[in-house]
mmCIF file of C-alpha atoms in Angstrom:
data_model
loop_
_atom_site.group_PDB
_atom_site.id
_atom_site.type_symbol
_atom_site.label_atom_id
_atom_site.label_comp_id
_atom_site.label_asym_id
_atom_site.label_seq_id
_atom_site.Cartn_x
_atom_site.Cartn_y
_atom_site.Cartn_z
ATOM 1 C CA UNK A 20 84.350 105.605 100.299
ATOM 2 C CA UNK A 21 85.088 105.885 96.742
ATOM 3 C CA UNK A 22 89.023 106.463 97.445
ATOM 4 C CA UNK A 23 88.597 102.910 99.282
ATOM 5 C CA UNK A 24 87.444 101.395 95.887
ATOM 6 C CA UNK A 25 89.367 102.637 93.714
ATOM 7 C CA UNK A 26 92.232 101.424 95.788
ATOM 8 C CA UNK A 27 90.947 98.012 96.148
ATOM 9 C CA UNK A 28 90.025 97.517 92.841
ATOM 10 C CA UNK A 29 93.751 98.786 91.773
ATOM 11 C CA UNK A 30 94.657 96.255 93.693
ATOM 12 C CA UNK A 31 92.886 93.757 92.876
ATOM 13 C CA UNK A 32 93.771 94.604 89.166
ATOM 14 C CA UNK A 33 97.673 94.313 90.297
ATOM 15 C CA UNK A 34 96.855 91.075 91.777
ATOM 16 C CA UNK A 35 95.966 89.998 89.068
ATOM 17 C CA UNK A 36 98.106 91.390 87.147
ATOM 18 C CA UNK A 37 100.831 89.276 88.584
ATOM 19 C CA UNK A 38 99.319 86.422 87.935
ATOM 20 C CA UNK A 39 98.548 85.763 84.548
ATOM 21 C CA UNK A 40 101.037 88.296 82.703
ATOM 22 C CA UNK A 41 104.188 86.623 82.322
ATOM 23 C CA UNK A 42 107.574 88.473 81.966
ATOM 24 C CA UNK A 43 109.027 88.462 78.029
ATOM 25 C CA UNK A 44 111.771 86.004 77.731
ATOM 26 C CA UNK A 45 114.760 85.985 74.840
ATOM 27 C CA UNK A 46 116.012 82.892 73.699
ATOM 28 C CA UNK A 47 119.715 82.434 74.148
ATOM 29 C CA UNK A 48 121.298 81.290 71.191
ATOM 30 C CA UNK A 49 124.221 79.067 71.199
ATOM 31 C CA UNK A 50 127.789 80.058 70.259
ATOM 32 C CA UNK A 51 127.489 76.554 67.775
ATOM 33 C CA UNK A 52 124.876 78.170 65.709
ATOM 34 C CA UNK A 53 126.689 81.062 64.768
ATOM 35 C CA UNK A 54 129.171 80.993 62.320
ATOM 36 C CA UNK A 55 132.678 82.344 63.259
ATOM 37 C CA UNK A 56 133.399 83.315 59.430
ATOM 38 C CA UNK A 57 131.329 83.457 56.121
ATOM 39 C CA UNK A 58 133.035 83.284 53.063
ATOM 40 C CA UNK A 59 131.394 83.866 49.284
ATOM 41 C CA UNK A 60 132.406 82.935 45.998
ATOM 42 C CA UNK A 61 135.540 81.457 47.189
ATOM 43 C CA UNK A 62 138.050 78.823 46.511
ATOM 44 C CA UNK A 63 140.443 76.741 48.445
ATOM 45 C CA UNK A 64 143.506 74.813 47.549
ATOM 46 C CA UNK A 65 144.736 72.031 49.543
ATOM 47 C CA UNK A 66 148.685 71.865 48.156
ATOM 48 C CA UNK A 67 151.247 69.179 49.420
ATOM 49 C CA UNK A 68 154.962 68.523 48.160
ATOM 50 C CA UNK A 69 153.641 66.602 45.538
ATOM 51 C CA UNK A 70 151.087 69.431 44.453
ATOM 52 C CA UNK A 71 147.807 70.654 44.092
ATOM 53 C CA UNK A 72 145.770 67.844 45.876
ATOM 54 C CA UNK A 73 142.647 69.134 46.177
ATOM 55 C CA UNK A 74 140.492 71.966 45.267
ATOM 56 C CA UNK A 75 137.611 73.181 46.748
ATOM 57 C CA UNK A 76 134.441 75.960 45.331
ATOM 58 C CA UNK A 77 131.508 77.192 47.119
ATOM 59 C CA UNK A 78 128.663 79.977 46.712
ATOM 60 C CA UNK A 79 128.166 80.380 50.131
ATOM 61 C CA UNK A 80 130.532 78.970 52.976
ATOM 62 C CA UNK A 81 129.800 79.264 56.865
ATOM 63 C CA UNK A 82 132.541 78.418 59.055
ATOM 64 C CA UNK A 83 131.121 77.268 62.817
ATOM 65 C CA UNK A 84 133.449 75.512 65.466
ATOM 66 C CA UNK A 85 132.565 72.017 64.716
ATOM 67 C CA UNK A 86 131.333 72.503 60.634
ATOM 68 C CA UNK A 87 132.026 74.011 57.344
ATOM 69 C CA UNK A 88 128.821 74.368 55.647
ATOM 70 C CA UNK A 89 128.942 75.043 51.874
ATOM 71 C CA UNK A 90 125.794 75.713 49.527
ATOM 72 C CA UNK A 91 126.735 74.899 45.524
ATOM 73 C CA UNK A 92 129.619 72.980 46.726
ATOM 74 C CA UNK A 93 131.976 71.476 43.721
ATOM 75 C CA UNK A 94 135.186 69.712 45.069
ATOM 76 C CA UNK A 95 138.134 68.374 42.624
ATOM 77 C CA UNK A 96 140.290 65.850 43.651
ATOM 78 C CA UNK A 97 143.549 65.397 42.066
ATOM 79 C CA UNK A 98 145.142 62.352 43.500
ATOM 80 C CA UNK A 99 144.715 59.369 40.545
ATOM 81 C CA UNK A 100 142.031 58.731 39.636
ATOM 82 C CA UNK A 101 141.238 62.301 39.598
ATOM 83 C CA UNK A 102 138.035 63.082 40.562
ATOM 84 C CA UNK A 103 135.049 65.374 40.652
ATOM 85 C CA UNK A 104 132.047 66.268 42.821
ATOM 86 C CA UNK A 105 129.215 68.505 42.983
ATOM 87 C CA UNK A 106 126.329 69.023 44.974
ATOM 88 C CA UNK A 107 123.517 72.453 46.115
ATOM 89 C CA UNK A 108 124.911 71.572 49.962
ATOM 90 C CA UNK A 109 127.587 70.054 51.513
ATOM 91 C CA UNK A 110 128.599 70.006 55.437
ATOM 92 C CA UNK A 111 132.324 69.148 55.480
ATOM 93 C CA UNK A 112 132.608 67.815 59.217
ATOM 94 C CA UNK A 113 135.443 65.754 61.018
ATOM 95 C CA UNK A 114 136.976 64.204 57.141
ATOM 96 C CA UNK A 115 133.424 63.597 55.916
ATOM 97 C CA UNK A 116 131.659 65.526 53.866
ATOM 98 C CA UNK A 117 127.717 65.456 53.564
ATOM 99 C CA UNK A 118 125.862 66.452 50.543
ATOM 100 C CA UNK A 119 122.388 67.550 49.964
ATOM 101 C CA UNK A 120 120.579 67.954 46.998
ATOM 102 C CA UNK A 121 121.508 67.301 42.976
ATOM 103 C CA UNK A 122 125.112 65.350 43.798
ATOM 104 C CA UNK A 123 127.031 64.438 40.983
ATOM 105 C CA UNK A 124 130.370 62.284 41.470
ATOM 106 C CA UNK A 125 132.272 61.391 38.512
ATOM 107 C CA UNK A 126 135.978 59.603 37.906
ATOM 108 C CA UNK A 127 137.118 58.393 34.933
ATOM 109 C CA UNK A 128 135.741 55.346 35.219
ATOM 110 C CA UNK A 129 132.052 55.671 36.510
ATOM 111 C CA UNK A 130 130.002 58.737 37.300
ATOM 112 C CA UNK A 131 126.799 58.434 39.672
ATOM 113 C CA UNK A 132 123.760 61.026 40.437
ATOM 114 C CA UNK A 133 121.899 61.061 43.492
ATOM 115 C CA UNK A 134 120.005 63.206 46.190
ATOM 116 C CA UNK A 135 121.813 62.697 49.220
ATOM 117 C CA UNK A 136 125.905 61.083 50.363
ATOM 118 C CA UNK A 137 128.752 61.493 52.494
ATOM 119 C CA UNK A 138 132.132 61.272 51.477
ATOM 120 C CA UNK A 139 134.989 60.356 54.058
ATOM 121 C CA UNK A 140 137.850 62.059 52.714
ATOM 122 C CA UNK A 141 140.320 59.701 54.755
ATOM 123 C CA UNK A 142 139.500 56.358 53.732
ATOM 124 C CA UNK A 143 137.885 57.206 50.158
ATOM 125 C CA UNK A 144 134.660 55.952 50.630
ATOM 126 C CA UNK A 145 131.250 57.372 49.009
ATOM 127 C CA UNK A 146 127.826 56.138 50.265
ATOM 128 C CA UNK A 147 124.686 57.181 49.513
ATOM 129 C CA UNK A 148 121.688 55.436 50.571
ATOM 130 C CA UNK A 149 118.616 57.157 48.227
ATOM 131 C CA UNK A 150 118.087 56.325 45.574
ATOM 132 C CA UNK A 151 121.112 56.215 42.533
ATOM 133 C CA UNK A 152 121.745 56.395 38.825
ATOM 134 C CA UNK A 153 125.869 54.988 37.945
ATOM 135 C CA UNK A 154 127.075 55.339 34.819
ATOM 136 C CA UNK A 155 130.811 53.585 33.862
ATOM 137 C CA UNK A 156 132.302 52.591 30.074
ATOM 138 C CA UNK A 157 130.260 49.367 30.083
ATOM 139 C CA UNK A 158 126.995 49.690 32.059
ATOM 140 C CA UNK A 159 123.732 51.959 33.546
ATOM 141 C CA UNK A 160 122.980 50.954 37.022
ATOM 142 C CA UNK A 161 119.958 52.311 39.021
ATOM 143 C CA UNK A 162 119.375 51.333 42.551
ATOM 144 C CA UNK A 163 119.525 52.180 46.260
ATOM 145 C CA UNK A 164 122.261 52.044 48.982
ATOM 146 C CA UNK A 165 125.645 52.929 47.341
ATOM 147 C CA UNK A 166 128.820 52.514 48.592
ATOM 148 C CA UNK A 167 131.832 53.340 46.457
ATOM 149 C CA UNK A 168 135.138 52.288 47.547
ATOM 150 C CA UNK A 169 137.089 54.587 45.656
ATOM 151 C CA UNK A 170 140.735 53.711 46.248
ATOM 152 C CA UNK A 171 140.157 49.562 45.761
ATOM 153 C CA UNK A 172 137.663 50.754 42.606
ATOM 154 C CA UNK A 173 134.739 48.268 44.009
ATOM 155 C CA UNK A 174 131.012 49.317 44.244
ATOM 156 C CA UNK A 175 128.479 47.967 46.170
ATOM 157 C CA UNK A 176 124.885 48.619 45.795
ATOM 158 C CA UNK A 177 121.159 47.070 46.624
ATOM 159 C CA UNK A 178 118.075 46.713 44.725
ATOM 160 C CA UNK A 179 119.874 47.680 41.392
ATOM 161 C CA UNK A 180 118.936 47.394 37.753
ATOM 162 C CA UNK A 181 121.380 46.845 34.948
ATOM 163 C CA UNK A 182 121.763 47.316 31.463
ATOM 164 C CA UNK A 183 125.374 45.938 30.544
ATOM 165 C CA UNK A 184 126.918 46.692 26.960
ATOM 166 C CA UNK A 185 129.068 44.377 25.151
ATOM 167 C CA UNK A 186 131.243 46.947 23.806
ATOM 168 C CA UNK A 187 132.410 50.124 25.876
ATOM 169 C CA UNK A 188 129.826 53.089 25.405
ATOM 170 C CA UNK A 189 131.932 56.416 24.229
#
């Protein structure tokens, strides 16, 4: 009698069992969010018959199928007007890069700070749509929604305030 249960009651327990104790599952991960290369400390050089067109630094650099993503990102552009940009993160992606955190963009006419951007490489074009500081030989400008034409030199820009100088500033 005591065999019988014991056996029922190890059933029962199995029975059980099966029903609330679920089986352990692993995520899959997708091939997208690993990156096929990481680089750091490194530097590339985009060269064309003319020269050194570009160059490129990063701390950290994560190459995935679709994305480059780059953390202390500072990119030099030597095409006139030369320029210069910096910024803690940048995702270059499809001609446009996207930067994160302390950007810094500077030509030799006007130089602007803000928190976030994208730059398409192609057609020359900044935006940035927080919040802005722009600096250039003549004026301080603070506002929101940027958008920097870069190769017809015209700036756009909402909710701005101005201080313009009568003579250049040095």
């Amino acid at each position: 009698m005591k065999l019988i249960y014991f056996l029922l009651s190890l059933i029962l327990f199995f029975f059980i069992w099966t029903i609330y104790v679920k089986p352990y599952r692993l995520d899959i991960k997708s091939a997208k969010d690993i990156p096929e290369v990481v680089f750091k400390d490194f530097v590339t050089y985009e060269i064309n018959k003319n020269g050194l067109e570009t160059k490129l630094f990063g701390q950290i650099g994560k190459k995935y199928k679709d994305r480059l993503e780059i953390e202390d990102i500072k990119y030099y552009g030597y095409k006139e007007p030369k320029e210069e940009l910096k910024a803690k993160k940048g995702v270059y992606k499809k001609d446009i890069i996207y930067l994160y955190g302390k950007i810094f963009y500077k030509t030799k006419d006007i130089s602007f700070f803000s928190e976030q951007a994208e730059y398409d490489t192609q057609k020359e074009i900044i935006k940035s749509k927080t919040r802005f500081s722009l600096f250039t030989n003549s004026a301080e400008v603070v506002g929101t929604d940027l958008i920097y034409y870069r190769n017809k030199g015209k700036i756009l820009a909402k909710n701005i305030e101005a201080k313009i100088y009568e003579k250049k500033r040095k």
